[in-house]
Structure formats: structure tokens, C-alpha cells
Coordinates of C-alpha atoms and ligand atoms in Angstrom, one line a residue:
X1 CA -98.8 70.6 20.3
X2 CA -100.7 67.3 19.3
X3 CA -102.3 66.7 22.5
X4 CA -104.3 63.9 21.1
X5 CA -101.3 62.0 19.7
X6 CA -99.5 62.2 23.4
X7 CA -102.5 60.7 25.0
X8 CA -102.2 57.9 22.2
X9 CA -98.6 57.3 23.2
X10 CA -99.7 57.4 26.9
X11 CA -102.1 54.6 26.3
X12 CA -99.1 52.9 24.1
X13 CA -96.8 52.7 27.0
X14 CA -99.4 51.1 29.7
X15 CA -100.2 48.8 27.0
X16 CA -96.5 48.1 26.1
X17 CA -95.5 48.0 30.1
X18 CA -98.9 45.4 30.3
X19 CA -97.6 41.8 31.3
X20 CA -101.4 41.0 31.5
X21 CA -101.9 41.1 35.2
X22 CA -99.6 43.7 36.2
X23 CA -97.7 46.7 34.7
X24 CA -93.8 46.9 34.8
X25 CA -92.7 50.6 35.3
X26 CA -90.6 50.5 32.2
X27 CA -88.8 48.5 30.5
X28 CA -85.7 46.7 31.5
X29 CA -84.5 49.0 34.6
X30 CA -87.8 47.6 36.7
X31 CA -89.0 44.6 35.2
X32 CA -91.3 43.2 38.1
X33 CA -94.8 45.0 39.8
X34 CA -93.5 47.9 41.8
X35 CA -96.4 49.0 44.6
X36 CA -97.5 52.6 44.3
X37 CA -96.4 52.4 40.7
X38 CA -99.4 50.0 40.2
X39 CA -102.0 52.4 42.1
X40 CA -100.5 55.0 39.5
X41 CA -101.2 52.2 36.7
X42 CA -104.5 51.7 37.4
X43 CA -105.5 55.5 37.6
X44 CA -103.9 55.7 34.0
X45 CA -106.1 52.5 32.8
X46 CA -108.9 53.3 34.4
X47 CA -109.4 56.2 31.9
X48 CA -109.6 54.0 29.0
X49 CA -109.9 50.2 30.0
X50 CA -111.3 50.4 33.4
X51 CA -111.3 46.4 33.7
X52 CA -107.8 45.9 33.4
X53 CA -107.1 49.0 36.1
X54 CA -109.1 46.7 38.9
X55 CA -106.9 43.6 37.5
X56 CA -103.9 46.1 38.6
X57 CA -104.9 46.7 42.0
X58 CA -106.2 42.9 42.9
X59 CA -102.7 41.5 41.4
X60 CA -101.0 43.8 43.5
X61 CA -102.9 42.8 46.8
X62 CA -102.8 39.1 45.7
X63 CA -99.1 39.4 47.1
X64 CA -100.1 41.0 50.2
X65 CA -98.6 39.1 53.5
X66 CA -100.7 37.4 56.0
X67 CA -99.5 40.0 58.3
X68 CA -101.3 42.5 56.0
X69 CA -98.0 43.8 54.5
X70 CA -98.4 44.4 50.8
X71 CA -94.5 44.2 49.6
X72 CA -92.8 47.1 47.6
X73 CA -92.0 44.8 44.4
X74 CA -93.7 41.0 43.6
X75 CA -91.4 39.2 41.8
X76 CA -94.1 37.1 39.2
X77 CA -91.0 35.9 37.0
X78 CA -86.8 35.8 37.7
X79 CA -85.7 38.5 35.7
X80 CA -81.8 38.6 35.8
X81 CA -81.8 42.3 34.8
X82 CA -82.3 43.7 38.0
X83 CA -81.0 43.3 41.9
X84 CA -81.3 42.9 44.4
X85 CA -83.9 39.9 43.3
X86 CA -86.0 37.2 45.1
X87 CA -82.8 35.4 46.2
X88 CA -81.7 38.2 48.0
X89 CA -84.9 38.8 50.1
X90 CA -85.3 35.7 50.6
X91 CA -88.9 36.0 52.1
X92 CA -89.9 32.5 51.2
X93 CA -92.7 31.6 53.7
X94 CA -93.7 35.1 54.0
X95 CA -96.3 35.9 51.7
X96 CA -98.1 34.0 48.5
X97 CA -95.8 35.7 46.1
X98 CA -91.7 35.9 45.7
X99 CA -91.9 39.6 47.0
X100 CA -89.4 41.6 48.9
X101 CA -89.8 41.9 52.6
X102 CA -90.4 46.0 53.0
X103 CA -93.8 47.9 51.7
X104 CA -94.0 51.3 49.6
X105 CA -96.5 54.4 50.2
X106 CA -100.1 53.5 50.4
X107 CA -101.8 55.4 47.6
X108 CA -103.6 52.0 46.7
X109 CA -107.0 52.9 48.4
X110 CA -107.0 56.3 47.1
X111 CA -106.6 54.9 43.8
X112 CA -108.7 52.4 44.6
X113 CA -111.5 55.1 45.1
X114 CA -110.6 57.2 42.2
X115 CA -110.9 54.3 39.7
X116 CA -114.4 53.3 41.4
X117 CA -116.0 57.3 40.4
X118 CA -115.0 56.4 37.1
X119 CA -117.2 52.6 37.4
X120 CA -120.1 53.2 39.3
X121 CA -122.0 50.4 39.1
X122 CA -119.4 47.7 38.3
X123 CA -116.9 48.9 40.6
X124 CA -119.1 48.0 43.6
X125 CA -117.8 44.3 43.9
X126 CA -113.9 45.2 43.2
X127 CA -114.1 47.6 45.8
X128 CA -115.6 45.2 48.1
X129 CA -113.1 42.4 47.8
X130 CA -110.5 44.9 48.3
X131 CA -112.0 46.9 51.0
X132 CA -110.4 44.5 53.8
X133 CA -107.8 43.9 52.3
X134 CA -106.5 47.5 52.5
X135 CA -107.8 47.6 55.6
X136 CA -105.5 44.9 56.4
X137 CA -102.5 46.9 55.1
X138 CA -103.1 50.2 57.1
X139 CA -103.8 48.1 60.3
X140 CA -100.3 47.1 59.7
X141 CA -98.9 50.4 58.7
X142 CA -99.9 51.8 62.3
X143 CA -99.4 48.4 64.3
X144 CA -95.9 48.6 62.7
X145 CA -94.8 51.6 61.2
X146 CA -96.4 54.3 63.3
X147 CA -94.2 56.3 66.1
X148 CA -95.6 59.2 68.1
X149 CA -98.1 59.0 65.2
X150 CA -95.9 59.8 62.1
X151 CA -95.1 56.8 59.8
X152 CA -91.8 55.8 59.8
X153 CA -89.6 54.5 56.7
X154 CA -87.4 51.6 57.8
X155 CA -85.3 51.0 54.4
X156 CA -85.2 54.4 51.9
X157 CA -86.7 52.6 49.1
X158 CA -90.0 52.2 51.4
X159 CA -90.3 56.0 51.0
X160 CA -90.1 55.2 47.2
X161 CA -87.6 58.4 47.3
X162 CA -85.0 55.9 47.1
X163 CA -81.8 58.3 47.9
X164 CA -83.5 61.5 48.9
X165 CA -81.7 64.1 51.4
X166 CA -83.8 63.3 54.1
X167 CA -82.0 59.7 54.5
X168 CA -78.6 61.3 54.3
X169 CA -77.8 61.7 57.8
X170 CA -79.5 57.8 59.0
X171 CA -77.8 56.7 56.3
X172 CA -74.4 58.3 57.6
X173 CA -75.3 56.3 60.8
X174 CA -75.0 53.1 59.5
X175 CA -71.3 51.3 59.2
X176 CA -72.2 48.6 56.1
X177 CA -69.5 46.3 57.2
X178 CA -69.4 42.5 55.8
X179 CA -71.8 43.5 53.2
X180 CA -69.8 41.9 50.7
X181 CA -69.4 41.4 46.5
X182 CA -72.8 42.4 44.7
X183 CA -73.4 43.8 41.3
X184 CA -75.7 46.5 40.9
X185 CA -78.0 46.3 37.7
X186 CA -79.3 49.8 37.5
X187 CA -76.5 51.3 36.2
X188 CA -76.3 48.9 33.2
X189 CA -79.6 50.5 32.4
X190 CA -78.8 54.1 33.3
X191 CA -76.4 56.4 33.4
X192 CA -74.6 56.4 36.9
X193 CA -75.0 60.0 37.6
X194 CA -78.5 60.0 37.6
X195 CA -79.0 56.9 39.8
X196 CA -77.9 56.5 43.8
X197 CA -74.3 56.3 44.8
X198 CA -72.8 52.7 45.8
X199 CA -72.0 54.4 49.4
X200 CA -76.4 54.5 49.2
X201 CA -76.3 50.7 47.9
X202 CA -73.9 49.5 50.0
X203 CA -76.2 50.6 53.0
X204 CA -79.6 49.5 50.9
X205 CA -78.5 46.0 50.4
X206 CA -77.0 45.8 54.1
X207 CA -80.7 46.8 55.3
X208 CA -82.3 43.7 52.9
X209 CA -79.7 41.3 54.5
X210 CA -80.3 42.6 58.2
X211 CA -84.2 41.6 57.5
X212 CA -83.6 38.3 55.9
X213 CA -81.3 37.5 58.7
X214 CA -84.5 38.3 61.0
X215 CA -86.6 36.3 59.2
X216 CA -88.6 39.8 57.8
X217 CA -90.1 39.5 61.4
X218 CA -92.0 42.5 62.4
X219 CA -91.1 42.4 66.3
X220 CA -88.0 41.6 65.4
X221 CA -86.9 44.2 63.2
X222 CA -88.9 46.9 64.9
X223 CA -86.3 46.1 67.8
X224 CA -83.6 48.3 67.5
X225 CA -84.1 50.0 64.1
X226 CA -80.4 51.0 62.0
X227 CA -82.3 53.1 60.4
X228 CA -86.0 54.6 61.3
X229 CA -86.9 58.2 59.8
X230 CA -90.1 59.5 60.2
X231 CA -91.6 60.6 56.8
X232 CA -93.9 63.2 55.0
X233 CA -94.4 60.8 52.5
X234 CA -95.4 57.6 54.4
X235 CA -97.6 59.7 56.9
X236 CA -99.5 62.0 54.3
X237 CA -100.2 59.4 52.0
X238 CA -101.4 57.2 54.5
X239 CA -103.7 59.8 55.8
X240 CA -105.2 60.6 52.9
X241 CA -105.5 56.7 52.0
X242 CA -107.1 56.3 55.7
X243 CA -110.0 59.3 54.4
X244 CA -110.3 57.6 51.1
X245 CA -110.7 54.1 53.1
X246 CA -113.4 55.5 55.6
X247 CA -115.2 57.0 52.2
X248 CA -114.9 53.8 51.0
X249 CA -115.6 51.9 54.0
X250 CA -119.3 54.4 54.4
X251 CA -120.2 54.0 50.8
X252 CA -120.0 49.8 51.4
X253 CA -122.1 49.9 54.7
X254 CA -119.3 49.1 56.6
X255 CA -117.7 50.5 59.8
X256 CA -115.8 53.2 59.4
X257 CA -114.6 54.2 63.0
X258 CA -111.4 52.3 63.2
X259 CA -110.4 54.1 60.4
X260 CA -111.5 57.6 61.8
X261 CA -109.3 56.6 64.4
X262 CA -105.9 55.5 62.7
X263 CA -106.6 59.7 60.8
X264 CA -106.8 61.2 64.0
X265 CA -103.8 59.5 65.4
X266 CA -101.8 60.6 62.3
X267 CA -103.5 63.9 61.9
X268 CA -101.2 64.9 65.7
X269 CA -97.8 62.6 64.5
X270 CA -98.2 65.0 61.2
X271 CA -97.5 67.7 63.6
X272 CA -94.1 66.3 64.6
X273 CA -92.8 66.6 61.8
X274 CA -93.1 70.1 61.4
X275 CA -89.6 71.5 61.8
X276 CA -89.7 73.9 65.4
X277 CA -87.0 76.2 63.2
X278 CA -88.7 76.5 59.9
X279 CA -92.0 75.8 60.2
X280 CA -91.8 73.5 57.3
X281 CA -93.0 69.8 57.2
X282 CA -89.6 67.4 56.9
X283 CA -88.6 64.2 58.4
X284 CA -87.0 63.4 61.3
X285 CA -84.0 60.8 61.7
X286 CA -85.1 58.8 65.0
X287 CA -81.8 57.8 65.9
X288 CA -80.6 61.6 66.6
X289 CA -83.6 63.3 67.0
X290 CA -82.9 65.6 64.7
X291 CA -85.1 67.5 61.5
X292 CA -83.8 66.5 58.3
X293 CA -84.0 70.1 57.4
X294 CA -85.0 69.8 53.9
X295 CA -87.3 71.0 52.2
X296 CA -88.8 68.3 49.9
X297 CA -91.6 67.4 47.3
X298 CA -92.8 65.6 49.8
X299 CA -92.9 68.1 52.1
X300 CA -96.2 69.7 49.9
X301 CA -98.1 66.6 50.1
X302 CA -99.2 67.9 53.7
X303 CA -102.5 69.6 51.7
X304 CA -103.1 65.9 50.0
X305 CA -103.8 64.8 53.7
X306 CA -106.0 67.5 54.1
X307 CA -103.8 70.1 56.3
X308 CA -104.3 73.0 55.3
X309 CA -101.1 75.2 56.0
X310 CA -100.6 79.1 55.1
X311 CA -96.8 78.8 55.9
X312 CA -96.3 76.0 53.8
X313 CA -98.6 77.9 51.2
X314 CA -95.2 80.3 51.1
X315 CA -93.2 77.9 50.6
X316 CA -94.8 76.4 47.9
X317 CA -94.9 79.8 45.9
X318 CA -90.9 80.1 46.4
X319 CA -90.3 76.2 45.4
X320 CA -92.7 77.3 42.0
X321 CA -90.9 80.7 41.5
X322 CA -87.2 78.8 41.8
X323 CA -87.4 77.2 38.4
X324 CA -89.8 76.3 35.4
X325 CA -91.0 72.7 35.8
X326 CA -91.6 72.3 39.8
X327 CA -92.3 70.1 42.2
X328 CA -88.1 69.8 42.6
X329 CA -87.5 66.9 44.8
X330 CA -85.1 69.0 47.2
X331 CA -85.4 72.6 46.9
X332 CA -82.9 74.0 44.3
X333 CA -81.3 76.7 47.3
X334 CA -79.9 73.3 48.8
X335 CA -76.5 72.3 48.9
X336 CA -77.1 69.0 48.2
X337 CA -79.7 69.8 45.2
X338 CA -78.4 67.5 42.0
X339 CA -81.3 68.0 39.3
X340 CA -80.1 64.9 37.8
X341 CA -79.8 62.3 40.7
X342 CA -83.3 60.6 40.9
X343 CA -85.0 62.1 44.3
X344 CA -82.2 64.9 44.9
X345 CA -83.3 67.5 42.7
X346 CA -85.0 66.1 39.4
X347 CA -89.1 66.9 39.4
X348 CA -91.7 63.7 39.3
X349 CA -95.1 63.6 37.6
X350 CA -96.5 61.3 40.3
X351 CA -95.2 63.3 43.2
X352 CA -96.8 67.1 41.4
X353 CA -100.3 64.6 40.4
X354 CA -100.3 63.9 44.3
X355 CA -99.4 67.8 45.2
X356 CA -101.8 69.2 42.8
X357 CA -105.0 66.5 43.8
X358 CA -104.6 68.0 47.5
X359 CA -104.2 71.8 46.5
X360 CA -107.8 71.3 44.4
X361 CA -109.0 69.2 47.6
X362 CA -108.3 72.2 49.5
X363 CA -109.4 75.2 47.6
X364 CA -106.1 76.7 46.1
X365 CA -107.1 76.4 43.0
X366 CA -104.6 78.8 40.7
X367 CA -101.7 76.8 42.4
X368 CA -103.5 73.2 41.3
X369 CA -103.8 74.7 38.0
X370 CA -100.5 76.1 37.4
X371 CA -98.6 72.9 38.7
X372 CA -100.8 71.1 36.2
X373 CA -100.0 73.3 33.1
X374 CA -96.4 72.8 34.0
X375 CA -96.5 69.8 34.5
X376 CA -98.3 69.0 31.1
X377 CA -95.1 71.5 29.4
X378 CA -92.9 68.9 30.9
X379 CA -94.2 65.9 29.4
X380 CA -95.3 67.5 26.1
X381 CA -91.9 69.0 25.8
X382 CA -89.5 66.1 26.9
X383 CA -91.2 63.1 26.6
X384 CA -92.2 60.0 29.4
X385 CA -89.6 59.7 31.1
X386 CA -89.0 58.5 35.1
X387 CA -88.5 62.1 35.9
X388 CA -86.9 65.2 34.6
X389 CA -84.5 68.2 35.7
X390 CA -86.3 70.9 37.5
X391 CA -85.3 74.1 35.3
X392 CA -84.3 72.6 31.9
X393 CA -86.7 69.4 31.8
X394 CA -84.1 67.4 31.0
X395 CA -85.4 63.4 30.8
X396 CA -84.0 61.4 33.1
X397 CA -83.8 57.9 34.3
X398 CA -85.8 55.1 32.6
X399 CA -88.2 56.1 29.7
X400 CA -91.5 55.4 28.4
X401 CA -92.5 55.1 32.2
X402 CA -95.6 54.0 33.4
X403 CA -96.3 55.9 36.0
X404 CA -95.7 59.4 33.9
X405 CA -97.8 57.9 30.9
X406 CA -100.4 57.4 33.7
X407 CA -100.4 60.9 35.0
X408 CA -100.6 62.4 31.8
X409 CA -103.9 60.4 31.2
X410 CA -105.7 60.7 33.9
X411 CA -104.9 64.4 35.0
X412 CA -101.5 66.4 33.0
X413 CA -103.3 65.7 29.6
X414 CA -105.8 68.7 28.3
X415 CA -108.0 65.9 27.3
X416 CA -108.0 64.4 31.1
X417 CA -111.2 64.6 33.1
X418 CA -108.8 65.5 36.5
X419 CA -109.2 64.6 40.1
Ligands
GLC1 C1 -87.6 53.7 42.1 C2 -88.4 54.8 42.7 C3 -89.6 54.2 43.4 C4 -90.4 53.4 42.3 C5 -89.5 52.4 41.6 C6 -90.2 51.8 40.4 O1 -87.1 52.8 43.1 O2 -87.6 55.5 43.6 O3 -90.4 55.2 43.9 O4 -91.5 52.8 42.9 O5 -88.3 53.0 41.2 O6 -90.6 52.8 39.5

């Protein structure tokens, strides 16, 4: 395999993604800047053009809402190509940027700290504009988003695990009624079968116009939630972004105890959302009560917070043993596993990057090693896509994708210095 001609391609596609001040995530299916997408972009750049990965991160917060919500997608320039766009948001007022009105998992700081090892010296003053302003955004997070201590997802595509299993039953909950004519764009892009049903968009854009009719007001929308599920994703990443901030936060000579305090609080809601009956870590639909039940990709970020877990160490080692390119995004024993259907089945570089970073973190070493060997087979093998069917590899979804391309620079690739 010509190792050193995929980490020229990689380096290709963030170029040919670059609109100068942000990266797209590919081509034509998401044609604006997507949030954790742009953490991921900046970890790829940063191992080659480590000025333009700070550019990522600063446009990104230069959308962020006085409130300290940084949205899930700025809308820079219309693009007709994809809905639901800035008209439909309609969050004029809101924040600097045309953005949409909900937020996506905050990997930024932890990003944000990776891409400073790699620039010392020069780092120092990015970092420093930036320190408050993700400050800003996890003060939010756990003003707004934190219940019993566990971060809760108030529209799927906040999760970025758009149509995952563990919305299924919220979703179920929720009667879309006068949502009206739309047309999707996705599917003009992709092939239907890989993408989220229209029962799932029907609900998604009956969300958007429930918080444009509330003015994207935070009391107002935390009133009453149609849909609140607490997450693994949300409430691990933030934890480890909240240790990366204190890091951060000590190596600047600021304060770092608010911060300490925010990990603590979400270190105990972590705990909820261990399932009583399996031991696993899932997510929990607020409206019932009730365990999602699934085990999820998401599920093993519990060691990228820093919780060390022999149970869910099992687990992993059945999710690896079930096929040849894990992290699935629902376990393949599930009835509802699909490994075509974007987060109900298919395997995603930036979820296994995540996985892997926190195994290393926490001394399993063999496991970090073999999800990155498998994960390097995958891309080798079948190319840069969105993601990819657990067992065959199958590409899926968008190609030449940003944040794969990234992934494979700055950890899948052989060449890669790693975490
Ligand atoms: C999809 C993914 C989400 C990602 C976005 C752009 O919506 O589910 O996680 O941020 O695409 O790549």
C-alpha cells in the first residue's frame, strides 16, 4: 500500500474542501462550516499548515452567539444545494453569522489543545483569544443543556448522530403534524438508503420550526422539551473538552476551578447513564425515563472522558470481535443494525479517532492500536468516504470527506505522529 500517496490525497481533500476560512465536509451534500467537523479540520491541517488549522477554529467561533452558543452549521454563503437552510432557521438577530439555532459536540477545545502541542510558541496567542470563548460555550452547555449532570441533545442532529437508535423511541413521541411541503436535498446527493428516513425529517424539520417559533430562546425552549435525550456523546465529549479547557486554562495562568467544577458535575450525570440492566453506557429518553438500550459507538467514548470501565472494556472486545472494521455505530446483534444507514450501523473514522485517543489516555494500549490498524485498512482499502459498512467496508455517504481525510493525517496514517 502507498501510504505516502494516501497522505497526499488526504492533504488534497482539506485543500479542495478549503473555502479559505473554513472547510466544507465535502462537496455538494454539506456545502457550509459544519461544527465538530471543523475541530476535525483543524487536527488534519494542523499536521501540515498549522496556520490555516487556527484560521479553522477562530472562523468557527466567530459565529458563536452572544449567549455563548456556537451553532451546528454557519451559513457564510446561500447555497441552494442543501436544506433546511438560513431561511428556515431563521435565527436572524441571534448571533453575527446566518447559523442554525442548535449546537454540535464540543470537541473544539480538545482540538483546540491538540493543534497548540503541535505550535508551541505561536500557538500561545490563538489559544488565548479562544480560551474564553470556549469557555463561553461550555458555560452554556451546562447552564443549558445539563440535566442531573448528563448533557442532553434537544434536536438529533445536535448529537451529530443524526438518526441513530438512541432517538428512535423520542422520536416516536413526537406527532409532526402541520409540518408541511419541504424538499429534502440530501437524497439528490446520496442514495436514499444510506441517508435518514422522511418519517426522521419530518420530525427534524418540525424541531427547527418549533425553535424559530420561540425565537431560538433558551428559557423558552428548555420549557417543555418534545424531545430531550440524555447522551454519551454530548456528555463525554464535553468532559473531556472541560479537562482539555482546565489544561488549557493552567497553561495560560488563568483560573481553572470553574472548569474543575463543570467535570465533576458531569463526571456523577456520566453515571446515569449507565444502563441499571446492562451495565452499559446509553442514553436515556427524558420524556419516559427509560434506557435507550443500545449499545452505540458512542457508548466507548466513556474512556475519552477519562472513565475507566472494565465492563465496558468487555464490551468493547465483543463490538471488535463482531466484524472487521469496528467502531459499528449500533452494535451488529441489534435488530435495528442497517450497516448502510449513516449512524445505524455503518463505522466512522472520527468516532474510532475519538475511541482510540481515550483507550491510549487510559493505558489499553493493544486496543488503541488495533482500532487504529483497522481503521487505517478501512481507509487504505475503500477510500474517504463519510463512513463505511462495518464488515465489508463498503463507502458510504458523501466522499472525499473532510473529516476522514483528517483522521487519516493526523492519527490512521502510518506516517501520523498520533495523539
Ligand atoms: C451529518 C453528520 C454530522 C456532521 C454533518 C456534516 O449531519 O451526522 O455529524 O457534522 O453531517 O458532516
Amino acid at each position: 500500500m502507498d501510504y505516502a500517496a494516501l497522505d497526499t490525497k488526504a492533504q488534497e481533500i482539506l485543500r479542495g474542501n478549503d473555502r479559505g476560512t473554513y472547510t466544507v465536509p465535502t462537496f455538494g451534500l454539506y456545502p457550509y462550516q459544519w461544527n465538530w467537523d471543523s475541530a476535525f479540520a483543524a487536527w488534519g491541517f494542523s499536521t501540515f499548515d498549522v496556520d490555516r488549522a487556527w484560521v479553522e477554529i477562530e472562523t468557527l467561533f466567530s459565529g458563536q452567539w452572544p449567549n455563548g452558543m456556537v451553532p451546528h452549521i454557519l451559513f457564510h454563503q446561500d447555497d441552494p444545494g442543501y436544506y433546511p437552510g438560513p431561511d428556515v432557521w431563521a435565527t436572524e438577530g441571534k448571533g453575527p453569522i446566518p447559523s442554525s439555532g442548535i449546537t454540535q459536540p464540543a470537541v473544539a477545545a480538545t482540538f483546540a489543545r491538540k493543534t497548540w502541542e503541535r505550535n508551541k510558541g505561536k500557538g500561545e496567542a490563538h489559544v488565548r483569544a479562544l480560551f474564553p470563548m470556549m469557555k463561553a460555550w461550555h458555560a452554556w452547555f451546562m447552564a443549558w443543556r445539563a440535566v442531573d449532570g448528563a448533557i442532553v441533545v434537544t434536536h438529533p442532529w445536535e448529537a451529530g448522530r443524526d438518526n441513530c437508535a438512541d432517538w428512535d423511541s423520542a422520536m416516536a413521541m413526537i406527532e409532526p403534524s402541520g409540518v408541511g411541503e419541504y424538499t429534502r436535498r440530501d437524497t439528490s446527493h446520496v442514495d436514499a438508503s444510506m441517508r435518514p428516513t422522511k418519517a426522521d425529517y419530518d420530525r427534524y424539520i418540525w424541531l427547527v420550526q418549533r425553535g424559530r417559533r420561540l425565537g431560538w430562546d433558551d428559557a423558552a425552549m428548555a420549557e417543555d422539551r418534545p424531545f430531550a435525550v440524555a447522551d454519551p456523546t454530548l456528555t463525554f465529549i464535553l468532559m473531556r473538552a472541560n479537562r482539555d479547557l482546565a489544561h488549557i486554562a493552567e497553561a495560560l495562568g488563568e483560573d481553572r476551578s470553574e472548569i474543575d467544577s463543570w467535570t465533576r458535575t458531569l463526571e456523577n450525570g456520566a453515571e446515569t447513564l449507565r444502563n441499571p440492566d446492562t451495565g452499559v453506557f446509553d442514553a436515556i429518553n427524558l420524556r419516559s425515563g427509560e434506557h435507550t438500550g443500545h449499545v452505540t459507538s458512542a457508548s466507548f467514548l466513556c474512556w475519552y472522558a477519562r472513565l475507566d470501565d472494565p465492563r465496558m472494556g468487555a464490551e468493547l472486545a465483543k463490538s471488535f470481535a463482531s466484524c472487521r472494521y469496528p467502531v459499528p455505530s449500533l452494535a451488529l446483534s441489534s435488530p435495528d443494525f442497517d450497516g448502510m444507514r449513516y449512524w445505524r450501523g455503518p463505522t466512522w473514522a472520527i468516532m474510532n479517532a475519538m475511541i482510540a485517543m481515550g483507550l491510549k489516555d487510559m493505558g489499553y494500549e493493544n486496543e488503541a492500536t488495533h482500532l487504529r490498524s483497522a481503521t487505517r485498512d478501512l481507509i487504505a482499502e475503500h477510500g474517504f468516504a463519510e463512513y463505511f459498512h462495518p464488515d465489508n467496508g463498503q463507502p458510504a455517504g458523501g466522499g472525499t470527506f473532510t473529516w476522514t481525510a483528517a483522521v487519516w493525517l493526523a492519527w490512521a496514517s502510518p506516517n501520523a505522529e498520533g495523539f
